[in-house]
């Protein structure tokens, strides 16, 4: 994660009309945004569309940005809203079974290889599957803390809660992940 | 340090983001509590493996799409200032005769107002009937523009109508009624969201508060539901607790909305 002050300065320049500066913010953040979306929805194509949409909204609604606010928190608030809008649009759509398969590449993968590598791959596949089976709010907090390595202060601002609440939610999410993981591992062993 | 205090700290400890005093207290607790130590080892292993889950990278296509969009946006911005002053003025002039009449009338009223302002010796007291009449005419003109625009076919025109609602007095029940109809029935999400924002200006109206409480359950869009919940929190509307509780417990509602309703309940208590 970059120093947020620099991001804030760049966004302040975008706000003032130097929209070309958004390209620098894109270079810094598009990968982490993509990982956030793809970890939440397991759909690469949709996630790229969502990243594109987030940066477009940042341009369009740039005057709503408050330089005193954390840029990262503001960006992820836009990301969550974008994701919410998309989920609303897709609600009711029938999910194509082939598309569903594409969303879970680790599960589909059973490529043979050295024994140890295969076991490790299977274990991570199981963990990925357990993560996918978590309720969205629990999955999101683990994605933000573990994958995005975001500060608890920023997460609290994004989720609109206290830092203490974030800590407790991370713990509960990890406990829930552990339970699902061991259930899946037990099913696989039996 | 108790077990309940120690458990949420383990993840910060692994990422080395605990303060020195907390780190020491946490370590001391683990040394004295076997249950927490075993749990920390178990969850620690899972936490480390979670960091090994494959990181996915976006395709190169994403970057090129972004730059295309940015270039198009910049082109739009840069070409806008090239318009002449005449074109700029004309762009504000409405094309429909009815609107041209409305704007002409507005300019006349503004001219009269400026005339009054430029002759202080003849300026009447604020309570004078002429000034009250002038204010009334301006107010009714604003109301007319707001109500007419909110019934337009085009969403952008309806958005303009909603923005005019900010210029009418908070006692204007006709505009309030039109805003509530927009919140409940407008097909465009952005227009509905703008109408919810505009309702903030009518916060003193009990009718508005009651209508907003009823609208939450009927609203199909989570974003608008969240905006309505925020409006009730801003207005400190404690009577909304039953509706918010019902929303928070509604398993068919969006998870984000339910969470937002729960947080709103906490804020209102």
Short mmCIF file of C-alpha atoms in Angstrom, two decimals:
data_model
loop_
_atom_site.label_atom_id
_atom_site.label_comp_id
_atom_site.label_asym_id
_atom_site.label_seq_id
_atom_site.Cartn_x
_atom_site.Cartn_y
_atom_site.Cartn_z
CA UNK A 1 0.00 0.00 0.00
CA UNK A 2 1.37 3.40 -0.97
CA UNK A 3 1.72 6.36 1.34
CA UNK A 4 -1.79 7.71 1.41
CA UNK A 5 -0.72 11.35 1.52
CA UNK A 6 0.67 11.11 -2.02
CA UNK A 7 -2.52 9.51 -3.25
CA UNK A 8 -4.52 12.26 -1.57
CA UNK A 9 -2.41 14.91 -3.31
CA UNK A 10 -2.85 13.26 -6.69
CA UNK A 11 -6.60 12.98 -6.21
CA UNK A 12 -6.72 16.63 -5.13
CA UNK A 13 -5.09 17.49 -8.47
CA UNK A 14 -7.64 15.35 -10.33
CA UNK A 15 -10.34 17.19 -8.36
CA UNK A 16 -8.86 20.50 -9.52
CA UNK A 17 -9.16 19.45 -13.18
CA UNK A 18 -5.86 17.71 -13.92
CA UNK A 19 -7.66 14.50 -14.83
CA UNK A 20 -4.54 13.01 -16.44
CA UNK A 21 -3.18 12.44 -12.93
CA UNK A 22 -5.75 9.69 -12.55
CA UNK A 23 -3.48 7.52 -14.71
CA UNK A 24 -0.93 7.47 -11.86
CA UNK A 25 -3.59 6.44 -9.36
CA UNK A 26 -4.72 3.75 -11.80
CA UNK A 27 -1.18 2.35 -12.02
CA UNK A 28 -0.94 2.23 -8.24
CA UNK A 29 -4.30 0.74 -7.42
CA UNK A 30 -5.87 -1.14 -10.33
CA UNK A 31 -4.25 -4.47 -9.39
CA UNK A 32 -5.35 -4.34 -5.78
CA UNK A 33 -8.86 -3.31 -6.81
CA UNK A 34 -8.97 -6.17 -9.31
CA UNK A 35 -7.86 -8.65 -6.61
CA UNK A 36 -10.51 -7.29 -4.26
CA UNK A 37 -13.27 -7.78 -6.83
CA UNK A 38 -12.07 -11.14 -8.09
CA UNK A 39 -11.73 -12.41 -4.51
CA UNK A 40 -15.30 -11.39 -3.88
CA UNK A 41 -17.00 -12.57 -7.09
CA UNK A 42 -14.57 -15.11 -8.68
CA UNK A 43 -15.22 -13.65 -12.11
CA UNK A 44 -12.23 -12.11 -13.91
CA UNK A 45 -14.12 -10.46 -16.73
CA UNK A 46 -16.69 -8.91 -14.41
CA UNK A 47 -13.91 -7.76 -12.06
CA UNK A 48 -12.11 -5.92 -14.86
CA UNK A 49 -15.37 -4.18 -15.78
CA UNK A 50 -15.83 -3.19 -12.14
CA UNK A 51 -12.29 -1.76 -11.88
CA UNK A 52 -12.95 0.26 -15.04
CA UNK A 53 -16.22 1.48 -13.55
CA UNK A 54 -14.56 2.51 -10.26
CA UNK A 55 -12.03 4.74 -12.04
CA UNK A 56 -14.71 6.22 -14.24
CA UNK A 57 -16.80 7.05 -11.14
CA UNK A 58 -13.72 8.61 -9.55
CA UNK A 59 -13.51 10.92 -12.56
CA UNK A 60 -17.18 11.65 -12.75
CA UNK A 61 -17.71 12.25 -9.06
CA UNK A 62 -14.25 13.72 -8.37
CA UNK A 63 -15.77 16.85 -6.80
CA UNK A 64 -17.27 14.68 -4.04
CA UNK A 65 -13.74 13.80 -2.88
CA UNK A 66 -12.71 15.39 0.40
CA UNK A 67 -8.88 15.71 0.62
CA UNK A 68 -9.11 15.35 4.41
CA UNK A 69 -10.52 11.85 3.92
CA UNK A 70 -8.28 8.85 3.28
CA UNK A 71 -8.04 8.27 -0.47
CA UNK A 72 -7.89 4.50 -0.02
CA UNK A 73 -11.06 4.51 2.08
CA UNK A 74 -12.84 6.74 -0.45
CA UNK A 75 -11.77 4.51 -3.36
CA UNK A 76 -12.97 1.33 -1.65
CA UNK A 77 -16.25 2.98 -0.72
CA UNK A 78 -16.75 3.63 -4.45
CA UNK A 79 -15.67 0.04 -5.16
CA UNK A 80 -18.24 -1.35 -2.71
CA UNK A 81 -21.01 0.81 -4.19
CA UNK A 82 -20.03 -0.25 -7.71
CA UNK A 83 -20.11 -3.88 -6.67
CA UNK A 84 -23.48 -3.39 -4.96
CA UNK A 85 -24.95 -1.81 -8.11
CA UNK A 86 -23.61 -4.64 -10.24
CA UNK A 87 -25.00 -7.28 -7.87
CA UNK A 88 -28.37 -5.58 -8.07
CA UNK A 89 -28.26 -5.68 -11.87
CA UNK A 90 -27.26 -9.34 -11.89
CA UNK A 91 -29.81 -10.40 -9.30
CA UNK A 92 -32.22 -12.75 -10.96
CA UNK A 93 -29.88 -13.62 -13.80
CA UNK A 94 -29.42 -17.31 -14.38
CA UNK A 95 -25.79 -18.27 -13.84
CA UNK A 96 -24.37 -20.25 -16.70
CA UNK A 97 -22.83 -23.47 -15.43
CA UNK A 98 -19.73 -22.98 -17.61
CA UNK A 99 -19.29 -19.44 -16.32
CA UNK A 100 -19.57 -20.78 -12.76
CA UNK A 101 -16.78 -23.20 -13.55
CA UNK A 102 -14.64 -20.34 -14.82
CA UNK A 103 -15.14 -18.52 -11.54
CA UNK A 104 -13.43 -21.27 -9.60
CA UNK A 105 -10.24 -22.05 -11.45
CA UNK A 106 -8.52 -23.65 -8.44
CA UNK A 107 -11.34 -26.16 -8.02
CA UNK A 108 -11.32 -27.13 -11.65
CA UNK A 109 -7.56 -27.64 -11.55
CA UNK A 110 -6.46 -31.21 -10.92
CA UNK A 111 -3.27 -31.19 -12.94
CA UNK A 112 -0.94 -34.00 -11.87
CA UNK A 113 2.57 -33.05 -10.69
CA UNK A 114 5.09 -33.79 -7.99
CA UNK A 115 3.31 -35.17 -4.92
CA UNK A 116 4.17 -32.34 -2.58
CA UNK A 117 3.24 -29.60 -5.00
CA UNK A 118 -0.03 -31.32 -5.75
CA UNK A 119 -0.87 -31.67 -2.06
CA UNK A 120 -0.07 -28.00 -1.46
CA UNK A 121 -2.12 -26.95 -4.46
CA UNK A 122 -5.03 -29.05 -3.25
CA UNK A 123 -4.77 -27.55 0.22
CA UNK A 124 -4.80 -24.00 -1.16
CA UNK A 125 -7.68 -24.94 -3.44
CA UNK A 126 -9.57 -26.14 -0.39
CA UNK A 127 -8.78 -22.90 1.42
CA UNK A 128 -9.90 -20.87 -1.58
CA UNK A 129 -13.12 -22.87 -1.65
CA UNK A 130 -13.66 -22.30 2.08
CA UNK A 131 -13.15 -18.56 1.49
CA UNK A 132 -15.73 -18.62 -1.31
CA UNK A 133 -18.21 -20.31 1.00
CA UNK A 134 -17.88 -17.64 3.70
CA UNK A 135 -20.74 -15.13 3.95
CA UNK A 136 -19.82 -12.05 1.82
CA UNK A 137 -19.29 -9.71 4.78
CA UNK A 138 -16.83 -12.15 6.42
CA UNK A 139 -15.06 -12.83 3.13
CA UNK A 140 -14.76 -9.10 2.46
CA UNK A 141 -13.08 -8.33 5.76
CA UNK A 142 -10.51 -11.10 5.21
CA UNK A 143 -9.86 -9.91 1.66
CA UNK A 144 -9.28 -6.36 2.92
CA UNK A 145 -7.01 -7.38 5.80
CA UNK A 146 -5.10 -10.35 4.34
CA UNK A 147 -5.06 -9.83 0.58
CA UNK A 148 -5.16 -6.03 0.43
CA UNK A 149 -3.13 -5.65 3.65
CA UNK A 150 -5.17 -2.60 4.47
CA UNK A 151 -4.86 -0.64 7.71
CA UNK A 152 -7.60 -1.24 10.27
CA UNK A 153 -8.29 2.52 10.38
CA UNK A 154 -9.08 2.53 6.66
CA UNK A 155 -11.22 -0.60 6.91
CA UNK A 156 -13.19 0.98 9.75
CA UNK A 157 -13.80 4.05 7.56
CA UNK A 158 -14.86 1.92 4.59
CA UNK A 159 -17.24 -0.22 6.63
CA UNK A 160 -18.48 2.67 8.77
CA UNK A 161 -17.62 1.09 12.12
CA UNK A 162 -15.10 1.37 14.98
CA UNK A 163 -11.55 -0.03 14.71
CA UNK A 164 -12.31 -2.34 17.65
CA UNK A 165 -15.26 -3.76 15.73
CA UNK A 166 -12.99 -4.48 12.74
CA UNK A 167 -10.60 -6.47 14.97
CA UNK A 168 -13.42 -8.56 16.39
CA UNK A 169 -14.88 -9.15 12.92
CA UNK A 170 -11.51 -10.33 11.56
CA UNK A 171 -11.25 -12.82 14.41
CA UNK A 172 -14.79 -14.10 13.87
CA UNK A 173 -14.24 -14.37 10.11
CA UNK A 174 -11.07 -16.41 10.68
CA UNK A 175 -12.93 -18.73 13.08
CA UNK A 176 -15.70 -19.18 10.50
CA UNK A 177 -13.12 -19.84 7.76
CA UNK A 178 -11.41 -22.41 9.94
CA UNK A 179 -14.68 -24.25 10.56
CA UNK A 180 -15.56 -24.38 6.85
CA UNK A 181 -12.02 -25.37 5.90
CA UNK A 182 -11.94 -28.29 8.34
CA UNK A 183 -15.44 -29.38 7.29
CA UNK A 184 -14.34 -29.47 3.64
CA UNK A 185 -11.10 -31.24 4.56
CA UNK A 186 -13.10 -33.82 6.55
CA UNK A 187 -15.46 -34.42 3.62
CA UNK A 188 -12.51 -34.86 1.31
CA UNK A 189 -10.77 -37.30 3.66
CA UNK A 190 -13.88 -39.44 4.23
CA UNK B 1 -5.41 -9.06 29.54
CA UNK B 2 -8.40 -11.41 29.23
CA UNK B 3 -8.90 -14.05 26.52
CA UNK B 4 -11.61 -11.92 24.86
CA UNK B 5 -9.22 -8.99 24.72
CA UNK B 6 -6.31 -11.07 23.45
CA UNK B 7 -8.01 -13.00 20.63
CA UNK B 8 -8.73 -10.06 18.28
CA UNK B 9 -5.11 -8.91 18.66
CA UNK B 10 -3.45 -12.03 17.22
CA UNK B 11 -3.77 -10.91 13.58
CA UNK B 12 -2.26 -7.51 14.31
CA UNK B 13 0.55 -9.24 16.17
CA UNK B 14 1.39 -11.35 13.11
CA UNK B 15 1.44 -8.30 10.88
CA UNK B 16 3.65 -6.47 13.41
CA UNK B 17 1.19 -3.60 13.75
CA UNK B 18 0.63 -3.85 17.50
CA UNK B 19 2.15 -1.21 19.76
CA UNK B 20 5.02 -2.31 21.98
CA UNK B 21 2.97 -2.33 25.20
CA UNK B 22 0.11 -4.28 23.59
CA UNK B 23 2.55 -6.74 22.00
CA UNK B 24 4.13 -7.44 25.39
CA UNK B 25 0.74 -7.85 27.07
CA UNK B 26 -0.39 -10.16 24.26
CA UNK B 27 2.76 -12.30 24.48
CA UNK B 28 2.38 -12.50 28.26
CA UNK B 29 -1.21 -13.67 27.88
CA UNK B 30 -0.26 -16.37 25.37
CA UNK B 31 2.47 -17.58 27.71
CA UNK B 32 -0.02 -17.99 30.54
CA UNK B 33 -3.10 -19.25 28.62
CA UNK B 34 -2.82 -22.58 26.84
CA UNK B 35 -6.26 -22.32 25.19
CA UNK B 36 -5.37 -19.02 23.48
CA UNK B 37 -1.88 -20.28 22.60
CA UNK B 38 -3.26 -23.38 20.85
CA UNK B 39 -5.90 -21.32 19.03
CA UNK B 40 -3.30 -18.75 17.96
CA UNK B 41 -1.08 -21.50 16.53
CA UNK B 42 -4.00 -23.07 14.66
CA UNK B 43 -5.36 -19.81 13.23
CA UNK B 44 -1.82 -18.58 12.57
CA UNK B 45 -1.19 -21.52 10.26
CA UNK B 46 -4.39 -20.81 8.39
CA UNK B 47 -3.57 -17.08 8.23
CA UNK B 48 -0.15 -17.84 6.69
CA UNK B 49 -1.59 -20.26 4.14
CA UNK B 50 -4.22 -17.68 3.24
CA UNK B 51 -1.34 -15.44 2.16
CA UNK B 52 -0.27 -18.16 -0.30
CA UNK B 53 -3.60 -18.34 -2.13
CA UNK B 54 -2.81 -17.46 -5.73
CA UNK B 55 -2.82 -13.76 -6.49
CA UNK B 56 -4.68 -13.07 -9.69
CA UNK B 57 -3.53 -10.40 -12.11
CA UNK B 58 -5.75 -8.41 -14.45
CA UNK B 59 -5.23 -8.71 -18.21
CA UNK B 60 -3.26 -6.07 -20.13
CA UNK B 61 -6.54 -5.19 -21.79
CA UNK B 62 -7.69 -3.44 -18.60
CA UNK B 63 -4.92 -0.84 -18.84
CA UNK B 64 -5.61 -0.05 -22.50
CA UNK B 65 -9.35 0.24 -21.84
CA UNK B 66 -8.69 2.65 -18.95
CA UNK B 67 -6.41 4.85 -21.06
CA UNK B 68 -8.96 4.92 -23.88
CA UNK B 69 -11.67 6.03 -21.43
CA UNK B 70 -9.41 8.63 -19.84
CA UNK B 71 -8.39 10.00 -23.25
CA UNK B 72 -12.03 10.28 -24.31
CA UNK B 73 -12.91 12.04 -21.06
CA UNK B 74 -10.00 14.49 -21.39
CA UNK B 75 -10.92 15.19 -24.98
CA UNK B 76 -14.46 16.01 -23.85
CA UNK B 77 -13.17 18.32 -21.12
CA UNK B 78 -10.67 20.06 -23.37
CA UNK B 79 -13.11 20.66 -26.20
CA UNK B 80 -15.69 22.20 -23.87
CA UNK B 81 -13.84 25.51 -23.19
CA UNK B 82 -13.30 26.14 -26.95
CA UNK B 83 -16.91 27.22 -27.30
CA UNK B 84 -17.38 30.94 -27.84
CA UNK B 85 -19.07 33.11 -25.25
CA UNK B 86 -22.12 33.36 -27.51
CA UNK B 87 -22.35 29.56 -27.74
CA UNK B 88 -22.04 29.28 -23.98
CA UNK B 89 -24.86 31.75 -23.43
CA UNK B 90 -27.00 30.07 -26.09
CA UNK B 91 -26.42 26.65 -24.53
CA UNK B 92 -28.30 27.85 -21.46
CA UNK B 93 -31.21 29.17 -23.52
CA UNK B 94 -34.07 26.61 -23.62
CA UNK B 95 -35.34 25.38 -26.98
CA UNK B 96 -38.99 24.95 -26.08
CA UNK B 97 -41.15 28.12 -26.30
CA UNK B 98 -42.80 27.41 -22.93
CA UNK B 99 -39.44 27.34 -21.23
CA UNK B 100 -38.29 30.43 -23.09
CA UNK B 101 -41.32 32.24 -21.63
CA UNK B 102 -40.53 30.88 -18.17
CA UNK B 103 -36.92 32.04 -18.32
CA UNK B 104 -37.98 35.44 -19.69
CA UNK B 105 -40.36 35.82 -16.76
CA UNK B 106 -37.61 34.78 -14.33
CA UNK B 107 -35.23 37.35 -15.83
CA UNK B 108 -37.93 40.01 -15.52
CA UNK B 109 -38.45 39.17 -11.85
CA UNK B 110 -34.68 39.19 -11.26
CA UNK B 111 -34.45 42.56 -13.04
CA UNK B 112 -37.15 43.98 -10.80
CA UNK B 113 -35.32 42.65 -7.76
CA UNK B 114 -32.02 44.20 -8.90
CA UNK B 115 -33.86 47.47 -9.55
CA UNK B 116 -35.13 47.49 -5.99
CA UNK B 117 -31.65 46.75 -4.69
CA UNK B 118 -30.02 49.59 -6.68
CA UNK B 119 -32.28 52.31 -5.24
CA UNK B 120 -31.74 52.19 -1.52
CA UNK B 121 -33.61 55.42 -0.89
CA UNK B 122 -36.73 53.82 -2.24
CA UNK B 123 -36.14 50.44 -0.62
CA UNK B 124 -39.10 49.30 1.36
CA UNK B 125 -39.01 47.61 4.71
CA UNK B 126 -38.77 43.76 4.56
CA UNK B 127 -42.39 43.57 5.56
CA UNK B 128 -43.62 45.71 2.66
CA UNK B 129 -46.38 44.12 0.56
CA UNK B 130 -44.51 44.71 -2.74
CA UNK B 131 -41.42 42.87 -1.58
CA UNK B 132 -43.51 40.05 -0.13
CA UNK B 133 -45.36 39.79 -3.43
CA UNK B 134 -42.08 39.69 -5.35
CA UNK B 135 -40.74 36.96 -3.12
CA UNK B 136 -43.96 35.02 -3.57
CA UNK B 137 -43.69 35.27 -7.35
CA UNK B 138 -40.08 34.08 -7.31
CA UNK B 139 -41.02 31.21 -5.04
CA UNK B 140 -43.93 30.11 -7.19
CA UNK B 141 -41.75 30.37 -10.32
CA UNK B 142 -39.17 28.08 -8.70
CA UNK B 143 -41.90 25.68 -7.68
CA UNK B 144 -43.25 25.62 -11.24
CA UNK B 145 -39.83 24.89 -12.73
CA UNK B 146 -39.10 22.14 -10.19
CA UNK B 147 -42.48 20.42 -10.65
CA UNK B 148 -42.40 20.66 -14.45
CA UNK B 149 -38.88 19.33 -14.79
CA UNK B 150 -39.56 16.42 -12.43
CA UNK B 151 -42.21 15.19 -14.89
CA UNK B 152 -39.94 15.25 -17.95
CA UNK B 153 -39.14 12.11 -19.96
CA UNK B 154 -35.40 12.63 -19.79
CA UNK B 155 -33.65 11.53 -16.59
CA UNK B 156 -31.19 14.43 -16.78
CA UNK B 157 -34.10 16.90 -16.94
CA UNK B 158 -35.71 15.22 -13.93
CA UNK B 159 -32.36 15.52 -12.11
CA UNK B 160 -32.41 19.26 -12.86
CA UNK B 161 -35.95 19.39 -11.48
CA UNK B 162 -34.78 17.75 -8.26
CA UNK B 163 -31.97 20.30 -7.97
CA UNK B 164 -34.56 23.10 -8.27
CA UNK B 165 -36.31 21.60 -5.22
CA UNK B 166 -33.45 22.98 -3.10
CA UNK B 167 -34.57 26.51 -3.99
CA UNK B 168 -38.15 26.29 -2.73
CA UNK B 169 -39.13 26.86 0.90
CA UNK B 170 -39.16 23.80 3.14
CA UNK B 171 -42.90 24.37 3.64
CA UNK B 172 -43.69 23.75 -0.04
CA UNK B 173 -45.87 20.64 0.20
CA UNK B 174 -46.34 20.31 -3.58
CA UNK B 175 -42.62 20.00 -4.22
CA UNK B 176 -42.27 17.68 -1.20
CA UNK B 177 -45.01 15.47 -2.61
CA UNK B 178 -43.31 15.42 -6.04
CA UNK B 179 -39.98 14.46 -4.43
CA UNK B 180 -41.60 11.60 -2.51
CA UNK B 181 -43.27 10.37 -5.72
CA UNK B 182 -39.88 10.50 -7.43
CA UNK B 183 -38.25 8.49 -4.61
CA UNK B 184 -40.95 5.82 -4.88
CA UNK B 185 -41.60 5.67 -8.59
CA UNK B 186 -38.83 7.16 -10.72
CA UNK B 187 -37.30 4.45 -12.96
CA UNK B 188 -33.80 5.96 -12.73
CA UNK B 189 -31.66 5.16 -9.65
CA UNK B 190 -29.65 8.40 -9.86
CA UNK B 191 -32.81 10.51 -9.93
CA UNK B 192 -34.19 8.60 -6.92
CA UNK B 193 -30.90 9.10 -5.04
CA UNK B 194 -30.89 12.84 -5.84
CA UNK B 195 -34.49 13.10 -4.61
CA UNK B 196 -33.54 11.42 -1.31
CA UNK B 197 -30.76 14.00 -0.88
CA UNK B 198 -33.16 16.84 -1.62
CA UNK B 199 -35.53 15.55 1.09
CA UNK B 200 -32.96 16.64 3.71
CA UNK B 201 -34.27 20.19 3.19
CA UNK B 202 -37.74 19.10 4.30
CA UNK B 203 -36.55 17.53 7.56
CA UNK B 204 -39.05 19.40 9.70
CA UNK B 205 -42.02 17.82 7.93
CA UNK B 206 -43.58 14.88 9.86
CA UNK B 207 -45.31 13.82 6.62
CA UNK B 208 -41.93 13.47 4.93
CA UNK B 209 -40.47 11.42 7.81
CA UNK B 210 -43.45 9.07 7.81
CA UNK B 211 -43.33 8.69 4.00
CA UNK B 212 -39.59 7.92 4.09
CA UNK B 213 -40.14 5.19 6.71
CA UNK B 214 -42.74 3.57 4.46
CA UNK B 215 -40.59 3.97 1.35
CA UNK B 216 -37.63 1.95 2.71
CA UNK B 217 -39.42 -1.39 2.55
CA UNK B 218 -40.83 -0.77 -0.94
CA UNK B 219 -37.57 0.45 -2.46
CA UNK B 220 -36.06 -2.12 -4.87
CA UNK B 221 -32.53 -0.67 -5.02
CA UNK B 222 -30.08 -1.24 -2.11
CA UNK B 223 -28.27 2.06 -2.79
CA UNK B 224 -31.51 4.02 -2.41
CA UNK B 225 -32.48 2.00 0.67
CA UNK B 226 -29.12 2.90 2.24
CA UNK B 227 -29.62 6.59 1.34
CA UNK B 228 -33.09 6.51 2.97
CA UNK B 229 -31.67 4.89 6.10
CA UNK B 230 -28.96 7.59 6.23
CA UNK B 231 -31.62 10.28 5.87
CA UNK B 232 -33.51 8.93 8.89
CA UNK B 233 -30.28 8.80 10.90
CA UNK B 234 -29.42 12.39 9.90
CA UNK B 235 -32.89 13.46 11.03
CA UNK B 236 -32.43 11.48 14.29
CA UNK B 237 -35.80 9.86 13.63
CA UNK B 238 -36.10 7.45 16.55
CA UNK B 239 -39.61 6.42 15.52
CA UNK B 240 -38.03 4.67 12.52
CA UNK B 241 -36.65 1.95 14.82
CA UNK B 242 -39.39 -0.66 14.00
CA UNK B 243 -38.89 -0.21 10.23
CA UNK B 244 -35.11 -0.37 10.57
CA UNK B 245 -35.33 -3.45 12.77
CA UNK B 246 -37.61 -5.14 10.25
CA UNK B 247 -35.14 -4.30 7.47
CA UNK B 248 -32.16 -5.56 9.49
CA UNK B 249 -33.97 -8.87 10.05
CA UNK B 250 -35.33 -9.22 6.52
CA UNK B 251 -33.46 -12.19 5.08
CA UNK B 252 -34.58 -11.27 1.54
CA UNK B 253 -32.93 -7.82 1.78
CA UNK B 254 -29.41 -7.12 0.55
CA UNK B 255 -26.72 -8.01 3.13
CA UNK B 256 -25.14 -4.54 2.91
CA UNK B 257 -28.52 -2.89 3.49
CA UNK B 258 -29.26 -5.12 6.47
CA UNK B 259 -25.89 -4.30 8.00
CA UNK B 260 -26.47 -0.59 7.37
CA UNK B 261 -29.90 -0.79 9.03
CA UNK B 262 -28.35 -2.47 12.11
CA UNK B 263 -25.72 0.27 12.35
CA UNK B 264 -28.42 2.93 11.97
CA UNK B 265 -30.38 1.35 14.84
CA UNK B 266 -27.29 1.56 17.05
CA UNK B 267 -26.81 5.22 16.14
CA UNK B 268 -30.43 6.09 16.88
CA UNK B 269 -30.44 4.41 20.28
#
